[in-house]
Short mmCIF file of C-alpha atoms and ligand atoms in Angstrom, two decimals:
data_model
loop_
_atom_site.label_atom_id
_atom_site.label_comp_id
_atom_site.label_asym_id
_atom_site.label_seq_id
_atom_site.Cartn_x
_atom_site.Cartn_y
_atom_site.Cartn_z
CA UNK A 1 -16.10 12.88 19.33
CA UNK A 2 -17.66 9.64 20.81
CA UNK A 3 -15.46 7.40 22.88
CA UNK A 4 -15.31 3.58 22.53
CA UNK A 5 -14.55 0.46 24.74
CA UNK A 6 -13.81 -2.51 23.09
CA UNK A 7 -14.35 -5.54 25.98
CA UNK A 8 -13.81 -9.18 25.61
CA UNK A 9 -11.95 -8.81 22.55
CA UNK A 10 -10.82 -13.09 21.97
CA UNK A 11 -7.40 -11.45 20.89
CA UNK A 12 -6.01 -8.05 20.57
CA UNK A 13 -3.54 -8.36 18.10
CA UNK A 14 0.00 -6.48 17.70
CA UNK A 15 0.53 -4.27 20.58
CA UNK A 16 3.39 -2.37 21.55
CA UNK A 17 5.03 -0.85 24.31
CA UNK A 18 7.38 1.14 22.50
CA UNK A 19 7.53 2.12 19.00
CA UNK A 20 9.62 0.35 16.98
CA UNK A 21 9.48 1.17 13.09
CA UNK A 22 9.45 -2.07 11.16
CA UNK A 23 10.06 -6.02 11.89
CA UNK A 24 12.65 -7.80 10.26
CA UNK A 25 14.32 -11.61 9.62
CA UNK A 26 12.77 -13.68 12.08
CA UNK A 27 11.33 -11.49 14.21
CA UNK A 28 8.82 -11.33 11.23
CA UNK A 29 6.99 -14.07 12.63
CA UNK A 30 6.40 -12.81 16.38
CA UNK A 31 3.56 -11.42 16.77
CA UNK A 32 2.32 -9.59 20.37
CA UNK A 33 -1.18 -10.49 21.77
CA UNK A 34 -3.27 -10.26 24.56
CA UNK A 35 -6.06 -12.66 24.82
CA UNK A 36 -9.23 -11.88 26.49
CA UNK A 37 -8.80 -7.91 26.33
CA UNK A 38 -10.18 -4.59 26.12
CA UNK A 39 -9.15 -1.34 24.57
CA UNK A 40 -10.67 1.84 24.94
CA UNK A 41 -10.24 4.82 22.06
CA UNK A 42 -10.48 8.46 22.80
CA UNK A 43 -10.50 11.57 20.69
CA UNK A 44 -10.13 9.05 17.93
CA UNK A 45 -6.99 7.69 19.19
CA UNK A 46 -5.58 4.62 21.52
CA UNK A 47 -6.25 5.68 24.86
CA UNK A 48 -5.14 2.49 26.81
CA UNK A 49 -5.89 -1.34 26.61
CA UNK A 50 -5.06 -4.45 28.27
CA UNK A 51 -6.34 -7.43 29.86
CA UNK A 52 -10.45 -8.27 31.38
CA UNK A 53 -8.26 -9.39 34.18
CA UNK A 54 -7.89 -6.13 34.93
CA UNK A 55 -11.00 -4.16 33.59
CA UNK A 56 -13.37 -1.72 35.50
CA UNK A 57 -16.02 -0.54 34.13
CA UNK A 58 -15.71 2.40 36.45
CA UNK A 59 -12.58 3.55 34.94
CA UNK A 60 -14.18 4.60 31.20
CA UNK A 61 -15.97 7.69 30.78
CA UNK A 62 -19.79 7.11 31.11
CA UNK A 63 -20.59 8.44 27.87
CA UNK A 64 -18.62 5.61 25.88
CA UNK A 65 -19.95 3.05 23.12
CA UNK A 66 -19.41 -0.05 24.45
CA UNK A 67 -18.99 -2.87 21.73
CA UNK A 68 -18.53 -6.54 23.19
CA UNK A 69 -16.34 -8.65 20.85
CA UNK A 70 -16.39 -11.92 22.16
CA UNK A 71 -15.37 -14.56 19.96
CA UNK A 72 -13.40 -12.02 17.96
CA UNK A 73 -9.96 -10.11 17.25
CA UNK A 74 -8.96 -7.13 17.15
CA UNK A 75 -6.24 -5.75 15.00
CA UNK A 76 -4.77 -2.34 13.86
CA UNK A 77 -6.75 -1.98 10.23
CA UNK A 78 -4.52 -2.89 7.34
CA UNK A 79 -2.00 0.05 5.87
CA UNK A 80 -1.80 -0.14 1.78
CA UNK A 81 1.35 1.10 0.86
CA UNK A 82 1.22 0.90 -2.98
CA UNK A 83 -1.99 1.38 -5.44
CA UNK A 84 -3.06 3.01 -8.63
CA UNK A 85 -6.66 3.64 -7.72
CA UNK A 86 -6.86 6.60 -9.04
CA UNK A 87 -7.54 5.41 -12.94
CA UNK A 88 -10.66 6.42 -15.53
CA UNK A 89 -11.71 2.67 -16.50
CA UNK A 90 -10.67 -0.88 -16.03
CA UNK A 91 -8.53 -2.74 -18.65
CA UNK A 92 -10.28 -6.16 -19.04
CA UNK A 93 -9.79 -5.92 -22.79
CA UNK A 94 -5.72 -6.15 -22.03
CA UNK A 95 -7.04 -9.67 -19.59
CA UNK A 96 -7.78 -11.51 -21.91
CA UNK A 97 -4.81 -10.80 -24.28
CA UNK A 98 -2.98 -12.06 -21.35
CA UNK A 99 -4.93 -15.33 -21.35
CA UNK A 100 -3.94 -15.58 -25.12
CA UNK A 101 -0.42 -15.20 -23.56
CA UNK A 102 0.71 -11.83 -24.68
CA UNK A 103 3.22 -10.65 -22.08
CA UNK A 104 3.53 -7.33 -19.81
CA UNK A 105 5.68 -5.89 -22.07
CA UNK A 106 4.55 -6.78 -25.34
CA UNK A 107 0.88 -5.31 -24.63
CA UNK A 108 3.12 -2.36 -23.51
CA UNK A 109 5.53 -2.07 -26.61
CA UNK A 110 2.25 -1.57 -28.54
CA UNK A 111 0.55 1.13 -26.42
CA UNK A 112 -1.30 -0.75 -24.27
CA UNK A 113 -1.25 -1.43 -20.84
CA UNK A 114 -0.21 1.93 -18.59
CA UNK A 115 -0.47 4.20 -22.13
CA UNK A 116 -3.80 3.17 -22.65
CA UNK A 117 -4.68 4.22 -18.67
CA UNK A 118 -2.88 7.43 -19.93
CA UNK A 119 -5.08 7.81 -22.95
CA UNK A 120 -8.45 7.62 -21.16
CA UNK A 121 -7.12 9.88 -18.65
CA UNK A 122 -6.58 13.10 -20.68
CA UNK A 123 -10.21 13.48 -21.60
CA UNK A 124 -11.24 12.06 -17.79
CA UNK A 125 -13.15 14.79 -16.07
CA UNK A 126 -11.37 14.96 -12.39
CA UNK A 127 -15.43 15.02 -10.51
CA UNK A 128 -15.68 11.49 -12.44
CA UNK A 129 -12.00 10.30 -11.14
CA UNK A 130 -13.16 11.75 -7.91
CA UNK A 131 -16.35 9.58 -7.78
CA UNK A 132 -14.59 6.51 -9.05
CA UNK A 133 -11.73 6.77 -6.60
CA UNK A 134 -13.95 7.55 -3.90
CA UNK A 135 -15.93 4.19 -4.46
CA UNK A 136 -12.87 2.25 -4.11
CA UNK A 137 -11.69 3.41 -0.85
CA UNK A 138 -15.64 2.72 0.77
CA UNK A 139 -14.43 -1.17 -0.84
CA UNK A 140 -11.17 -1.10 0.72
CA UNK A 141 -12.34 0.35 3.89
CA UNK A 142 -14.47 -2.86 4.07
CA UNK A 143 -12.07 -5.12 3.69
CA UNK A 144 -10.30 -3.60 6.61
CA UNK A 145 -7.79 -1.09 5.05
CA UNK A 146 -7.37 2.09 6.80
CA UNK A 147 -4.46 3.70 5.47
CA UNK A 148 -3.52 3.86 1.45
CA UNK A 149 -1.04 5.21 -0.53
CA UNK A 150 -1.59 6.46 -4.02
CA UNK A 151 0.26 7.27 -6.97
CA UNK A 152 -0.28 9.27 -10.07
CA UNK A 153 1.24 7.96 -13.45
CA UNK A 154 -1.60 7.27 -15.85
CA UNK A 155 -1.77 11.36 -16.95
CA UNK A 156 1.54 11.17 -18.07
CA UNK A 157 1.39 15.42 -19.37
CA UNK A 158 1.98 17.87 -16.93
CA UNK A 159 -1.79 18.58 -16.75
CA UNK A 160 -3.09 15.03 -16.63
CA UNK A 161 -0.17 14.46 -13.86
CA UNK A 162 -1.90 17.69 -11.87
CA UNK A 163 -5.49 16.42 -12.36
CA UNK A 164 -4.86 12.64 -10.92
CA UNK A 165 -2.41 14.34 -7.84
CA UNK A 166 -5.22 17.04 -7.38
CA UNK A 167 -7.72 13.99 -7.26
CA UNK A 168 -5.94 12.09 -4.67
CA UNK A 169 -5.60 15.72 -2.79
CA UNK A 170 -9.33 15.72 -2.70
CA UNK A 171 -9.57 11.96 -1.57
CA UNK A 172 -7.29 12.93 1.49
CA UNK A 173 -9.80 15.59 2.27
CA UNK A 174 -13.08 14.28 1.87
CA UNK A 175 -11.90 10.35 2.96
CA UNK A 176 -11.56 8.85 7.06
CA UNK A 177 -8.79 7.11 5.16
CA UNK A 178 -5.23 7.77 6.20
CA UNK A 179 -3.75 8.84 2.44
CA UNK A 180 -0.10 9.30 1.45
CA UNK A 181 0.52 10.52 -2.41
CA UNK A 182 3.33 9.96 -5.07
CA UNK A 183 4.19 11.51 -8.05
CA UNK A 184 4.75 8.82 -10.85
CA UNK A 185 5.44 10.56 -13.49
CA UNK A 186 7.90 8.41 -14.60
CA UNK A 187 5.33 5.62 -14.92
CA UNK A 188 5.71 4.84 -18.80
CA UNK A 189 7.43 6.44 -21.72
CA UNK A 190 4.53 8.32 -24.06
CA UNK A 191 4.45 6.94 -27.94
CA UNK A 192 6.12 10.00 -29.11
CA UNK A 193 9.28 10.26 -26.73
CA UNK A 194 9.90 6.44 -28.16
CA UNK A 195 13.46 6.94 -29.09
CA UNK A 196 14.22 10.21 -26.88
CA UNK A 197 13.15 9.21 -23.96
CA UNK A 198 15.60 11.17 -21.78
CA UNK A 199 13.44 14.22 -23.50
CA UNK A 200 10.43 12.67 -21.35
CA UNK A 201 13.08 12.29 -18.30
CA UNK A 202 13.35 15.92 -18.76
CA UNK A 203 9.89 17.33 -19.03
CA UNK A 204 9.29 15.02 -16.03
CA UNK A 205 12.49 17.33 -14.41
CA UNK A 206 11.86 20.60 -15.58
CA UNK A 207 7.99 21.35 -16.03
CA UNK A 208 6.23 18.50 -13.71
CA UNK A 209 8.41 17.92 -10.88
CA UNK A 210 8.23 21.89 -10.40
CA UNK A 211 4.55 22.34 -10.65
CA UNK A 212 3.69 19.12 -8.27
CA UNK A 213 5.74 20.60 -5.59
CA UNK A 214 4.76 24.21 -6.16
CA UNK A 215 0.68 22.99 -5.08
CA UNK A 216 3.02 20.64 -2.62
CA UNK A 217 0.52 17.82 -4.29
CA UNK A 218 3.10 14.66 -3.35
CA UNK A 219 4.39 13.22 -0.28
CA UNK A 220 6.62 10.91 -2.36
CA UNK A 221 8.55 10.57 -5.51
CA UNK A 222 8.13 7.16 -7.80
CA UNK A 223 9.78 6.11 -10.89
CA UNK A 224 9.13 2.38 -13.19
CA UNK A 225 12.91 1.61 -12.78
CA UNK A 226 12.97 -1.16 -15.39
CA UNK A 227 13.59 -2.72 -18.41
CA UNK A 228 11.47 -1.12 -21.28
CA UNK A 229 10.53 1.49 -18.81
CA UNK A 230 12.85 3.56 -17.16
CA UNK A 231 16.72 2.94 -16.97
CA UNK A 232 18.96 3.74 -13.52
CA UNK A 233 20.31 6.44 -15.02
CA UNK A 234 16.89 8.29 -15.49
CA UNK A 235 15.88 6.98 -11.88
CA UNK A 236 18.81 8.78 -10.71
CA UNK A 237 18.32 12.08 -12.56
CA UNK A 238 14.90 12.52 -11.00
CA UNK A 239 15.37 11.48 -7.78
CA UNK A 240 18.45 13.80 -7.55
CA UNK A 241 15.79 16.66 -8.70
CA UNK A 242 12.82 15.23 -6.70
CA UNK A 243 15.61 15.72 -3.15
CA UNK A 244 15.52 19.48 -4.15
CA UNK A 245 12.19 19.33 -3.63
CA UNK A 246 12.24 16.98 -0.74
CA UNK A 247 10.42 14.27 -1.94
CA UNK A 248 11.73 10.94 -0.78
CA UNK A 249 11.33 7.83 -3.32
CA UNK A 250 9.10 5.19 -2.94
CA UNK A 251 9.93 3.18 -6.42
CA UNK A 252 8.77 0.49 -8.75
CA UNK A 253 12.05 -1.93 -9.03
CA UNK A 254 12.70 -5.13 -10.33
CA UNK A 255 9.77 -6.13 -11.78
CA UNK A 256 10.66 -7.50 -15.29
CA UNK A 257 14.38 -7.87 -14.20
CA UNK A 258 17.51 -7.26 -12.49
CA UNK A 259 17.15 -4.01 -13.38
CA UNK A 260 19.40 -1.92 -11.13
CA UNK A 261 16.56 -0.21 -9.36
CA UNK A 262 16.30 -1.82 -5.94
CA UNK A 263 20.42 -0.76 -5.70
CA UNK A 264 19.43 2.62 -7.10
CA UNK A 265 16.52 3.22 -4.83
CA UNK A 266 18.61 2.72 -1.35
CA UNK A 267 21.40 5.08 -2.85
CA UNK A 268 18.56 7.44 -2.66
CA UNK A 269 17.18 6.62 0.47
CA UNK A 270 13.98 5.47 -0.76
CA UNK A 271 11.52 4.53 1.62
CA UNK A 272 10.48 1.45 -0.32
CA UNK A 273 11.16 -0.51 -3.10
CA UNK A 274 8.32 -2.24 -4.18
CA UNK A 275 7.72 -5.62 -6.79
CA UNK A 276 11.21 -6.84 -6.16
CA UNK A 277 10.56 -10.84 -8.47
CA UNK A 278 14.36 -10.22 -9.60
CA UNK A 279 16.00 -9.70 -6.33
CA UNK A 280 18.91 -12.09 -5.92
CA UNK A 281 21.83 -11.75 -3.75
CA UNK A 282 23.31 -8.40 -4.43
CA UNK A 283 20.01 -6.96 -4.23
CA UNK A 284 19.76 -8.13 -0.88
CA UNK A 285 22.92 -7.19 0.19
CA UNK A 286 21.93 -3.75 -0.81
CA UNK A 287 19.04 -3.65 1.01
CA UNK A 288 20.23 -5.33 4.56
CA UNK A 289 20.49 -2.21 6.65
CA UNK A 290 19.74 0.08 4.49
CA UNK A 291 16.23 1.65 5.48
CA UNK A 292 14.43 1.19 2.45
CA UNK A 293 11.55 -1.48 3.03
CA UNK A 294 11.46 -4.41 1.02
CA UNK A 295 7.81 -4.64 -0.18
CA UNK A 296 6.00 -7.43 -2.34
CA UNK A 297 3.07 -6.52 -4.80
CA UNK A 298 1.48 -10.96 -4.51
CA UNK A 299 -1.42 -9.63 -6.56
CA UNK A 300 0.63 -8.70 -9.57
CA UNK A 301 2.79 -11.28 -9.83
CA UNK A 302 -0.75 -13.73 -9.50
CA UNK A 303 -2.32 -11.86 -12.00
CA UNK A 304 0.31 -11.34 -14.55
CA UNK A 305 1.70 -14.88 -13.79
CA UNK A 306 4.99 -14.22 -12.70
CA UNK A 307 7.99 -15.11 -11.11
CA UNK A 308 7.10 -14.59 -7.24
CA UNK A 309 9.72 -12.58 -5.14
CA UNK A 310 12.00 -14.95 -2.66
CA UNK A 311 10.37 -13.47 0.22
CA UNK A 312 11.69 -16.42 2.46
CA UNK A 313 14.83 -15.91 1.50
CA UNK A 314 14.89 -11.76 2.44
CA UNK A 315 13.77 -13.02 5.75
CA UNK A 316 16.29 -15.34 6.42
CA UNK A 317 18.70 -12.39 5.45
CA UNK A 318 17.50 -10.23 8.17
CA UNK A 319 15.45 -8.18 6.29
CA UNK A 320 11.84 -6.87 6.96
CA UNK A 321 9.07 -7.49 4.00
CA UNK A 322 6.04 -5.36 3.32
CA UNK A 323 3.17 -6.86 1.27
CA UNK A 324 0.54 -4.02 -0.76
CA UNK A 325 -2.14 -4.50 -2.75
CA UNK A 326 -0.95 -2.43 -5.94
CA UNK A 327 -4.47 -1.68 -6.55
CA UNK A 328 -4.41 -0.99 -10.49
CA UNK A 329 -6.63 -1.79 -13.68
CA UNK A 330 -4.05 -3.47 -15.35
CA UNK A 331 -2.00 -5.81 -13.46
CA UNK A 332 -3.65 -5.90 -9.83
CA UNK A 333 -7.85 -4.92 -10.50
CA UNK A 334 -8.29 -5.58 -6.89
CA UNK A 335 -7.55 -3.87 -3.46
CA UNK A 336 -8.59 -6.48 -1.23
CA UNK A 337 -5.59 -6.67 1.64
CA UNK A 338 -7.05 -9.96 3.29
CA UNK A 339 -6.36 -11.55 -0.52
CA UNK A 340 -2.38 -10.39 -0.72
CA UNK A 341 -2.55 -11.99 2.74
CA UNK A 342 -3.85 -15.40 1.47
CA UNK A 343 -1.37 -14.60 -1.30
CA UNK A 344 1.60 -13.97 0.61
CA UNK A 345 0.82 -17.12 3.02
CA UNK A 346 0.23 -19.84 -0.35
CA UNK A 347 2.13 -18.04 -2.86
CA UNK A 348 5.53 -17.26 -0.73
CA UNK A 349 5.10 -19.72 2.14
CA UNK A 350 4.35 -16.74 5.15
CA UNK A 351 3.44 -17.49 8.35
CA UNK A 352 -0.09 -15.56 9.69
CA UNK A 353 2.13 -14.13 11.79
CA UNK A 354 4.74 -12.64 8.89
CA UNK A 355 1.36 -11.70 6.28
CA UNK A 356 0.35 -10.01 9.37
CA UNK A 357 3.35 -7.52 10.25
CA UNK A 358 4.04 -7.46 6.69
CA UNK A 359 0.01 -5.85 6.20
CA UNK A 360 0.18 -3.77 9.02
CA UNK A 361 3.47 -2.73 10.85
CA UNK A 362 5.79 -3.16 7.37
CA UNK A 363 3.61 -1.27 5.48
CA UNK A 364 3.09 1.92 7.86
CA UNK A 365 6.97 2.32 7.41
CA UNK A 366 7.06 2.05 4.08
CA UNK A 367 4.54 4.84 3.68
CA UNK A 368 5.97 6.56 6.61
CA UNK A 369 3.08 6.62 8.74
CA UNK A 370 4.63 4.37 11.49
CA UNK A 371 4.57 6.83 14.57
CA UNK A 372 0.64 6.94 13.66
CA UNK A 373 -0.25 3.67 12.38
CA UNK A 374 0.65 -0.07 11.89
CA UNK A 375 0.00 -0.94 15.47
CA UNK A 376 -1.85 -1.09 18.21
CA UNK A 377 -0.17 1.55 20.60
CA UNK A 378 -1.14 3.98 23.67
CA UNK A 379 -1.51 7.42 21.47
CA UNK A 380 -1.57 5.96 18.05
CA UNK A 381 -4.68 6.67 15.64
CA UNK A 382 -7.44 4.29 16.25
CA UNK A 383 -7.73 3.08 13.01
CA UNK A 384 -8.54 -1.00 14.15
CA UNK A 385 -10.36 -3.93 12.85
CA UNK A 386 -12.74 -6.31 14.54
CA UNK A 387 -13.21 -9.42 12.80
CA UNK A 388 -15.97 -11.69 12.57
CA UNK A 389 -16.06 -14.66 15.07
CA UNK A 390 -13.20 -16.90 13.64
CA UNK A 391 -11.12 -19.45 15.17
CA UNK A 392 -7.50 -17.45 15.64
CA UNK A 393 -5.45 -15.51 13.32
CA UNK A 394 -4.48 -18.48 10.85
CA UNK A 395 -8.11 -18.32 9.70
CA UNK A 396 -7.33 -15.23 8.18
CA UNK A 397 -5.00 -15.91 5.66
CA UNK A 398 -6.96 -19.42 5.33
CA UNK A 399 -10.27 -18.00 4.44
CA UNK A 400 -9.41 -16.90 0.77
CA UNK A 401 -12.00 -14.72 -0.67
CA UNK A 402 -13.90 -14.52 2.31
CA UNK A 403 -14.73 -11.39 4.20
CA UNK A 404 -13.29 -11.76 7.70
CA UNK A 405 -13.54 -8.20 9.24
CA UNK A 406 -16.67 -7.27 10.72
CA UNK A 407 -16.25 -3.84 11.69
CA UNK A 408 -13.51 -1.26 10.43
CA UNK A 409 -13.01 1.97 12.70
CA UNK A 410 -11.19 4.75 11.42
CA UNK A 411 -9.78 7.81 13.61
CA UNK A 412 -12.29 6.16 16.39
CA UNK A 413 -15.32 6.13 14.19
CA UNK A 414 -17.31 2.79 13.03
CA UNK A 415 -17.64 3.46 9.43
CA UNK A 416 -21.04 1.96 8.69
N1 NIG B 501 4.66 -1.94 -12.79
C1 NIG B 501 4.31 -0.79 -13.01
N2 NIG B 501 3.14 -0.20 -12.75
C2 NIG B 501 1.96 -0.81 -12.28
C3 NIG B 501 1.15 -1.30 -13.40
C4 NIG B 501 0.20 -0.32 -13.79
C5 NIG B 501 -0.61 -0.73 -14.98
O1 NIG B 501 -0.36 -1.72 -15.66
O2 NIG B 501 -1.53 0.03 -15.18
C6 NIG B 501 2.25 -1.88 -11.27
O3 NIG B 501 2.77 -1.53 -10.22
O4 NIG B 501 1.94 -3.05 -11.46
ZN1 ZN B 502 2.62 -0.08 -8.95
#
């Protein structure tokens, strides 16, 4: 494995000392850096870093790639902790029924939105999701992710369920990407369980839940825990028989409403609770010390035009926020991390300093990955971004639709 030093880095962004697993409240917008730094990676990890102040060249192994990045930062590579990118075709049919101004749930009610995703997906041949998939995460890996979570929930039968988790299993194996799954099988209630849906609640139970953990195809368990979707009841049924299997939640709440799910989701212990527009004081309450990150999907609430989350006002509760792309075709067709930062900085008034914990640091947590990513540590993975020569990190959020990064390195590799 080939060994890097990174010299005159302009500023080596969020290092740490000691690992701590998430930032909260207002130490959300304190941000470490060293400027005028190097870093060396070894074995594909962290070896050491610090400042050209105090750099040898005699100290690195001889054999090292030495990249100068004057004029640039350097930053731990963005971790993605919510998408749908697994999916058989985009919805842009359902777009511009949504200009006309039908809403998420009526394009739902009448079979569209995820059921349509779920249609497609029973005839999709798994090489072809496989393809697809991979051709996202090459995209994302541009734009400086390096980590990504993703979810099934558009097979919505126990075999379309397997084929999308057996996808992603692939995607982990032939991908540098850091990948974390979840089972969503509770993602949508199918036409025919209209009316009996705790019949779904049960298949989900009985035959899926069972076979996903027999192939042990999910790191994490996710349920739609809202209205027109799933109730709290049925969020608590399967997360009670996802624990038997030790899957820990990661769930859709509060999306449409105060739907019960973000109270729901830290009875459970879930990791994350992810959307969160209808979060209003109780919800907070429930989360303050709880465990379960707080994290904000900006690119569906943009794109559907909704209510946007009070992220300010979590913060100024004490509590930590994660932003994620929710990479999906039908309310977030788009994976691009640097946008959800622009997002989070116009859209919810963050600081560079919050978009960036809440991209990188936030967002390992929530997909539990934080002892091996989110930051740049002696020992973590070298999974890093080197930007292109920009003023300082304000420029990043700033630079809307721009492509800021330069170089992504994953596990100590430049991926070309
Ligand atoms: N809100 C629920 N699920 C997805 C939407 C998926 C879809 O519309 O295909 C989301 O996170 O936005
Ligand atoms: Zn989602």
């Amino acid at each position: 494995m080939n060994n890097l030093i990174i010299k005159n880095i302009k500023s080596l962004i969020q290092t740490e000392e000691q690992h701590i697993p998430y930032v909260a409240g207002s130490d959300m917008a304190k941000l470490p850096v060293i400027n005028n730094a190097w870093l060396e990676v070894k074995d594909g990890l962290i070896k050491d870093y610090g400042s050209m102040s105090d750099f040898s060249a005699q100290q690195f192994a001889r054999d090292a790639e030495v990249i100068d990045a004057s004029d640039r930062l350097v930053l731990p590579a963005w971790c993605d902790s919510h998408t749908h990118l697994v999916y058989p075709k985009s919805r842009d049919v359902e777009y511009v029924d949504k200009i006309k101004g039908l809403s998420y749930e009526e394009i739902a009610a009448r079979g569209g939105g995820i059921l349509n995703s779920a249609k497609l997906m029973q005839t999709a041949s798994e090489d072809q999701l496989f393809e697809d998939a991979m051709q996202r995460l090459q995209e994302i890996i541009r734009w400086g992710t390096g980590a990504v979570e993703i979810k099934s929930g558009y097979g919505l039968t126990l075999e379309s369920e397997l084929k999308m988790l057996r996808v992603i299993r692939r995607l982990k194996e032939a991908s540098p990407l850091t990948i974390k799954s979840s089972f969503l099988g509770a993602h949508s209630i199918p036409m025919e369980y209209r009316g009996k849906q705790e019949e779904y609640v049960d298949l989900v139970i009985n035959e899926m839940l069972p076979a996903v953990a027999k192939e042990d195809l999910a790191d994490y368990v996710d349920v739609f825990c809202d209205v027109g979707f799933f109730t709290v009841e049925d969020t608590d049924r399967i997360l009670n028989a996802a624990a038997k299997y030790g899957l820990t939640p990661k769930i859709h709440a509060n999306e449409l409403d105060y739907s019960g799910g973000i109270q729901v989701g830290v009875q459970h212990n879930a990791l994350s609770v992810d959307h969160l527009e209808f979060t209003g004081d109780d919800e907070i309450k429930a989360l303050l010390n709880s465990g379960t990150m707080p994290t904000i999907l900006p690119g569906a609430a943009f794109f559907l035009n909704m209510a946007y989350a009070p992220a300010r006002k979590m913060m100024d509760a004490g509590l930590p926020v994660a932003l994620a792309s929710d990479f999906n075709p039908g309310s977030s067709p788009s994976g691009n991390m640097q946008l959800i930062m622009s997002m989070g900085s116009v859209l919810y008034r963050m600081l560079p300093e919050e978009v960036i914990n809440a991209v990188t640091k936030n967002t390992a947590y929530a997909m539990g990955i934080d002892k091996e990513l989110g930051s740049i540590m002696k020992g973590k993975k070298a999974n890093l971004v080197i930007t292109k020569p920009i003023p300082g990190i304000e420029y990043l959020p700033y630079a809307y639709g721009e492509n800021k990064v330069e170089t992504t390195i994953l596990n100590g590799v430049i991926i070309k």
